[in-house]
mmCIF file of C-alpha atoms in Angstrom:
data_model
loop_
_atom_site.group_PDB
_atom_site.id
_atom_site.type_symbol
_atom_site.label_atom_id
_atom_site.label_comp_id
_atom_site.label_asym_id
_atom_site.label_seq_id
_atom_site.Cartn_x
_atom_site.Cartn_y
_atom_site.Cartn_z
ATOM 1 C CA HIS A 69 5.440 -8.565 -8.671
ATOM 2 C CA ILE A 70 6.064 -5.344 -6.340
ATOM 3 C CA LEU A 71 8.819 -7.463 -4.256
ATOM 4 C CA MET A 72 10.878 -7.633 -7.619
ATOM 5 C CA TYR A 73 10.921 -3.902 -7.901
ATOM 6 C CA PRO A 74 13.862 -3.001 -5.817
ATOM 7 C CA TYR A 75 16.165 -5.599 -7.472
ATOM 8 C CA ALA A 76 14.934 -3.866 -10.980
ATOM 9 C CA PHE A 77 15.909 -0.623 -9.955
ATOM 10 C CA SER A 78 19.302 -1.767 -8.667
ATOM 11 C CA LEU A 79 20.046 -3.508 -12.039
ATOM 12 C CA PHE A 80 19.038 -0.140 -13.764
ATOM 13 C CA ASN A 81 21.062 1.807 -11.402
ATOM 14 C CA ILE A 82 24.233 -0.334 -11.813
ATOM 15 C CA HIS A 83 23.774 -0.038 -15.987
ATOM 16 C CA PHE A 84 23.338 3.423 -15.533
ATOM 17 C CA CYS A 85 26.335 4.221 -13.245
ATOM 18 C CA ALA A 86 28.803 1.893 -15.001
ATOM 19 C CA LYS A 87 27.920 3.651 -18.215
ATOM 20 C CA GLN A 88 28.868 6.852 -16.750
ATOM 21 C CA GLY A 89 32.038 5.667 -15.125
ATOM 22 C CA LEU A 90 33.306 4.580 -18.735
ATOM 23 C CA GLU A 91 32.598 7.729 -20.237
ATOM 24 C CA MET A 92 34.627 9.803 -17.529
ATOM 25 C CA GLU A 93 38.195 10.642 -18.010
ATOM 26 C CA GLY A 94 40.793 10.656 -15.342
ATOM 27 C CA ASN A 95 41.782 7.933 -12.876
ATOM 28 C CA PHE A 96 39.701 4.815 -14.233
ATOM 29 C CA LYS A 97 40.785 2.666 -11.499
ATOM 30 C CA LEU A 98 39.699 5.016 -8.773
ATOM 31 C CA VAL A 99 36.328 5.616 -10.646
ATOM 32 C CA THR A 100 35.749 1.943 -10.895
ATOM 33 C CA LEU A 101 36.491 1.150 -7.300
ATOM 34 C CA PHE A 102 34.178 4.033 -6.337
ATOM 35 C CA LEU A 103 31.373 2.368 -8.590
ATOM 36 C CA ILE A 104 31.818 -0.810 -7.367
ATOM 37 C CA LEU A 105 31.653 0.305 -3.647
ATOM 38 C CA ALA A 106 28.574 2.335 -4.275
ATOM 39 C CA ILE A 107 26.694 -0.192 -6.252
ATOM 40 C CA THR A 108 27.422 -2.866 -3.507
ATOM 41 C CA LEU A 109 25.853 -0.069 -0.899
ATOM 42 C CA SER A 110 22.923 0.342 -3.306
ATOM 43 C CA CYS A 111 22.052 -3.231 -3.593
ATOM 44 C CA LEU A 112 22.350 -4.102 -0.125
ATOM 45 C CA ALA A 113 20.113 -0.712 0.763
ATOM 46 C CA THR A 114 17.346 -1.507 -1.891
ATOM 47 C CA GLN A 115 16.977 -5.387 -1.424
ATOM 48 C CA GLU A 116 13.501 -6.062 -0.007
ATOM 49 C CA THR A 117 13.494 -7.525 3.644
ATOM 50 C CA ASN A 118 10.477 -10.020 4.302
ATOM 51 C CA ILE A 119 7.653 -8.723 5.750
ATOM 52 C CA ASN A 120 4.703 -11.053 6.989
ATOM 53 C CA ILE A 121 1.381 -9.547 7.779
ATOM 54 C CA ASN A 122 0.407 -11.882 10.919
ATOM 55 C CA ASN A 123 -2.817 -10.474 11.221
ATOM 56 C CA LEU A 124 -4.915 -7.886 9.061
ATOM 57 C CA LYS A 125 -8.209 -6.652 10.124
ATOM 58 C CA ARG A 126 -9.988 -4.607 7.505
ATOM 59 C CA GLU A 127 -13.144 -2.357 8.444
ATOM 60 C CA ILE A 128 -15.443 -0.890 5.498
ATOM 61 C CA TYR A 129 -17.428 1.931 6.763
ATOM 62 C CA LEU A 130 -20.377 2.736 4.661
ATOM 63 C CA LYS A 131 -22.265 4.897 7.015
ATOM 64 C CA GLY A 132 -20.951 8.643 6.223
ATOM 65 C CA LYS A 133 -20.507 10.621 3.246
ATOM 66 C CA TYR A 134 -17.351 9.090 2.178
ATOM 67 C CA VAL A 135 -16.666 5.154 2.289
ATOM 68 C CA ARG A 136 -13.924 4.564 4.831
ATOM 69 C CA ILE A 137 -11.575 1.673 4.693
ATOM 70 C CA THR A 138 -9.454 0.999 7.932
ATOM 71 C CA HIS A 139 -6.381 -1.514 7.673
ATOM 72 C CA GLU A 140 -5.279 -2.739 10.957
ATOM 73 C CA LEU A 141 -2.083 -4.558 10.382
ATOM 74 C CA THR A 142 0.583 -6.257 12.589
ATOM 75 C CA LEU A 143 3.560 -6.752 10.546
ATOM 76 C CA GLN A 144 6.538 -9.071 11.510
ATOM 77 C CA ASN A 145 10.031 -8.790 10.087
ATOM 78 C CA THR A 146 10.974 -12.393 8.847
ATOM 79 C CA GLY A 147 14.395 -11.449 7.911
ATOM 80 C CA PRO A 148 16.946 -11.184 6.483
ATOM 81 C CA ARG A 149 17.706 -7.544 7.755
ATOM 82 C CA ARG A 150 15.863 -4.773 9.697
ATOM 83 C CA THR A 151 13.498 -2.584 7.848
ATOM 84 C CA LYS A 152 11.657 0.732 8.071
ATOM 85 C CA GLN A 153 9.340 0.698 5.357
ATOM 86 C CA TYR A 154 5.914 -0.759 4.317
ATOM 87 C CA LEU A 155 4.697 -0.797 0.803
ATOM 88 C CA HIS A 156 0.793 -0.274 0.821
ATOM 89 C CA MET A 157 -1.412 -0.966 -2.342
ATOM 90 C CA VAL A 158 -4.880 0.318 -3.380
ATOM 91 C CA ASN A 159 -6.764 -1.278 -5.998
ATOM 92 C CA GLY A 160 -6.547 0.481 -9.340
ATOM 93 C CA ASN A 161 -9.925 -0.036 -10.092
ATOM 94 C CA TYR A 162 -11.107 2.126 -7.422
ATOM 95 C CA SER A 163 -8.056 4.716 -7.598
ATOM 96 C CA LYS A 164 -10.077 7.317 -9.284
ATOM 97 C CA ASN A 165 -12.397 7.475 -6.383
ATOM 98 C CA LEU A 166 -9.645 8.050 -3.813
ATOM 99 C CA PHE A 167 -9.514 11.038 -1.856
ATOM 100 C CA GLU A 168 -6.949 10.442 0.906
ATOM 101 C CA VAL A 169 -4.524 7.983 2.436
ATOM 102 C CA LEU A 170 -3.474 8.027 5.920
ATOM 103 C CA ALA A 171 -0.955 5.967 8.162
ATOM 104 C CA PHE A 172 -0.984 5.837 11.810
ATOM 105 C CA THR A 173 0.584 3.855 14.889
ATOM 106 C CA LYS A 174 -1.464 1.953 17.043
ATOM 107 C CA GLY A 175 -1.706 5.333 19.459
ATOM 108 C CA TYR A 176 -2.831 7.152 16.174
ATOM 109 C CA LEU A 177 0.438 8.975 16.051
ATOM 110 C CA GLU A 178 0.347 9.971 12.124
ATOM 111 C CA LEU A 179 2.979 8.285 10.031
ATOM 112 C CA PRO A 180 4.581 9.729 6.869
ATOM 113 C CA ILE A 181 3.143 8.114 3.668
ATOM 114 C CA SER A 182 3.914 8.911 0.268
ATOM 115 C CA PHE A 183 2.791 8.050 -3.381
ATOM 116 C CA GLU A 184 5.508 5.633 -4.893
ATOM 117 C CA LYS A 185 4.246 4.384 -8.230
ATOM 118 C CA LYS A 186 1.359 2.810 -10.067
ATOM 119 C CA ASP A 187 2.430 -0.769 -11.119
ATOM 120 C CA GLU A 188 1.790 -2.656 -14.274
ATOM 121 C CA THR A 189 -1.850 -3.773 -13.105
ATOM 122 C CA GLY A 190 -2.939 -0.210 -12.494
ATOM 123 C CA SER A 191 -2.742 -0.282 -8.543
ATOM 124 C CA LEU A 192 -1.378 2.500 -6.637
ATOM 125 C CA VAL A 193 1.729 1.782 -4.381
ATOM 126 C CA TYR A 194 2.275 4.058 -1.367
ATOM 127 C CA LYS A 195 5.224 3.846 1.115
ATOM 128 C CA VAL A 196 4.711 4.056 4.645
ATOM 129 C CA ASP A 197 7.791 5.042 6.973
ATOM 130 C CA LEU A 198 7.295 3.039 9.967
ATOM 131 C CA PRO A 199 7.741 4.422 13.647
ATOM 132 C CA TYR A 200 11.269 2.491 14.110
ATOM 133 C CA SER A 201 13.311 0.165 12.430
ATOM 134 C CA ILE A 202 11.637 -3.499 12.924
ATOM 135 C CA GLU A 203 14.311 -5.820 13.711
ATOM 136 C CA VAL A 204 14.502 -9.447 12.415
ATOM 137 C CA GLY A 205 11.896 -11.400 14.322
ATOM 138 C CA SER A 206 10.021 -8.186 15.733
ATOM 139 C CA LYS A 207 6.442 -6.990 15.343
ATOM 140 C CA VAL A 208 4.623 -3.375 14.787
ATOM 141 C CA GLU A 209 1.108 -2.615 14.387
ATOM 142 C CA ILE A 210 0.249 0.120 12.065
ATOM 143 C CA HIS A 211 -3.191 1.612 10.859
ATOM 144 C CA ILE A 212 -3.860 2.765 7.278
ATOM 145 C CA LEU A 213 -6.904 4.747 6.572
ATOM 146 C CA GLU A 214 -8.273 5.071 2.939
ATOM 147 C CA LEU A 215 -11.118 7.327 2.090
ATOM 148 C CA TYR A 216 -13.089 7.384 -1.013
ATOM 149 C CA LYS A 217 -15.578 9.245 -2.755
ATOM 150 C CA ASN A 218 -18.434 8.107 -5.240
ATOM 151 C CA ARG A 219 -18.062 4.582 -4.238
ATOM 152 C CA LEU A 220 -21.698 4.105 -3.199
ATOM 153 C CA LEU A 221 -23.529 3.517 -6.521
ATOM 154 C CA PRO A 222 -27.213 4.488 -6.800
ATOM 155 C CA LYS A 223 -29.370 1.504 -7.912
ATOM 156 C CA PRO A 224 -31.465 2.471 -10.123
ATOM 157 C CA GLU A 225 -29.568 5.645 -10.976
ATOM 158 C CA LYS A 226 -33.035 7.522 -11.103
ATOM 159 C CA LEU A 227 -35.923 6.978 -9.193
ATOM 160 C CA PRO A 228 -39.430 6.890 -10.760
ATOM 161 C CA LEU A 229 -41.095 8.714 -7.623
ATOM 162 C CA SER A 230 -39.194 10.784 -4.973
ATOM 163 C CA SER A 231 -41.034 8.569 -2.236
ATOM 164 C CA ASP A 232 -39.237 5.409 -3.245
ATOM 165 C CA GLU A 233 -36.295 4.050 -1.344
ATOM 166 C CA GLN A 234 -32.976 4.696 -3.016
ATOM 167 C CA MET A 235 -30.772 1.462 -3.080
ATOM 168 C CA VAL A 236 -27.023 2.028 -3.415
ATOM 169 C CA GLU A 237 -24.500 -0.853 -4.483
ATOM 170 C CA PHE A 238 -20.929 -1.060 -2.982
ATOM 171 C CA ILE A 239 -18.379 -3.538 -4.704
ATOM 172 C CA ASP A 240 -14.938 -4.269 -3.129
ATOM 173 C CA ASN A 241 -12.420 -7.299 -2.628
ATOM 174 C CA LEU A 242 -13.184 -9.686 -0.163
ATOM 175 C CA TYR A 243 -9.179 -10.353 0.352
ATOM 176 C CA ALA A 244 -6.935 -7.360 0.786
ATOM 177 C CA LEU A 245 -4.446 -6.285 -2.026
ATOM 178 C CA THR A 246 -0.915 -6.598 -0.777
ATOM 179 C CA ALA A 247 2.755 -7.488 -1.694
ATOM 180 C CA TYR A 248 3.282 -9.492 1.518
ATOM 181 C CA PRO A 249 1.967 -12.886 2.758
ATOM 182 C CA ILE A 250 -0.844 -12.785 5.363
ATOM 183 C CA THR A 251 -1.401 -15.424 8.163
ATOM 184 C CA ALA A 252 -4.802 -14.187 8.969
ATOM 185 C CA GLN A 253 -7.341 -11.379 7.809
ATOM 186 C CA GLU A 254 -10.870 -10.705 8.439
ATOM 187 C CA VAL A 255 -13.240 -8.187 7.204
ATOM 188 C CA ILE A 256 -15.903 -6.199 8.781
ATOM 189 C CA VAL A 257 -18.650 -4.187 6.850
ATOM 190 C CA ALA A 258 -20.480 -1.489 8.951
ATOM 191 C CA VAL A 259 -23.729 -0.334 6.933
ATOM 192 C CA PRO A 260 -26.424 2.135 8.011
ATOM 193 C CA ASN A 261 -29.724 0.843 9.734
ATOM 194 C CA ILE A 262 -31.823 -0.170 6.867
ATOM 195 C CA ASN A 263 -34.636 -2.858 6.139
ATOM 196 C CA LYS A 264 -33.044 -4.282 2.771
ATOM 197 C CA LEU A 265 -29.440 -5.441 2.737
ATOM 198 C CA GLU A 266 -28.300 -8.009 0.021
ATOM 199 C CA TYR A 267 -24.587 -9.319 -0.222
#
């Protein structure tokens, strides 16, 4: 669904601008010509380019106070034009536990990232500004870090004896939530050195 949003926004902008243009007084032909030009440029600017995730490595780190999920992505622009943005999605089931989202280049130079919207499924959509425009056929590697609090749930919630071992439960998707096709992906889960582990 996310790939359709730019087109929906373009249609809304066209309807809104055209209505404004009809209500304006003065040189109607000049206003109409300006609106057609503005609408055309808007459509060209907002159309979604085709990004393919060639490789996605997701590491879930459960050893610290916060749950840390790192996405290492290799993005390829499959056309039809260059692009400088990537949309990152966070599962809405865990959004209330989300503490922070950061984006970096392969060399760990921080990239601008901003909250875009919540989609109809409740998932959060973030816009990442890439370090440079990806030409058609070119690739870029970025890292996205998600930090969560209270994702490790105690099982049971209360221990009968303080000496008993406290088990915790972590739930997440095996496959990454994304608006783009993925060629290959892997998931690595880092857990503390413990005797009991079930998955």
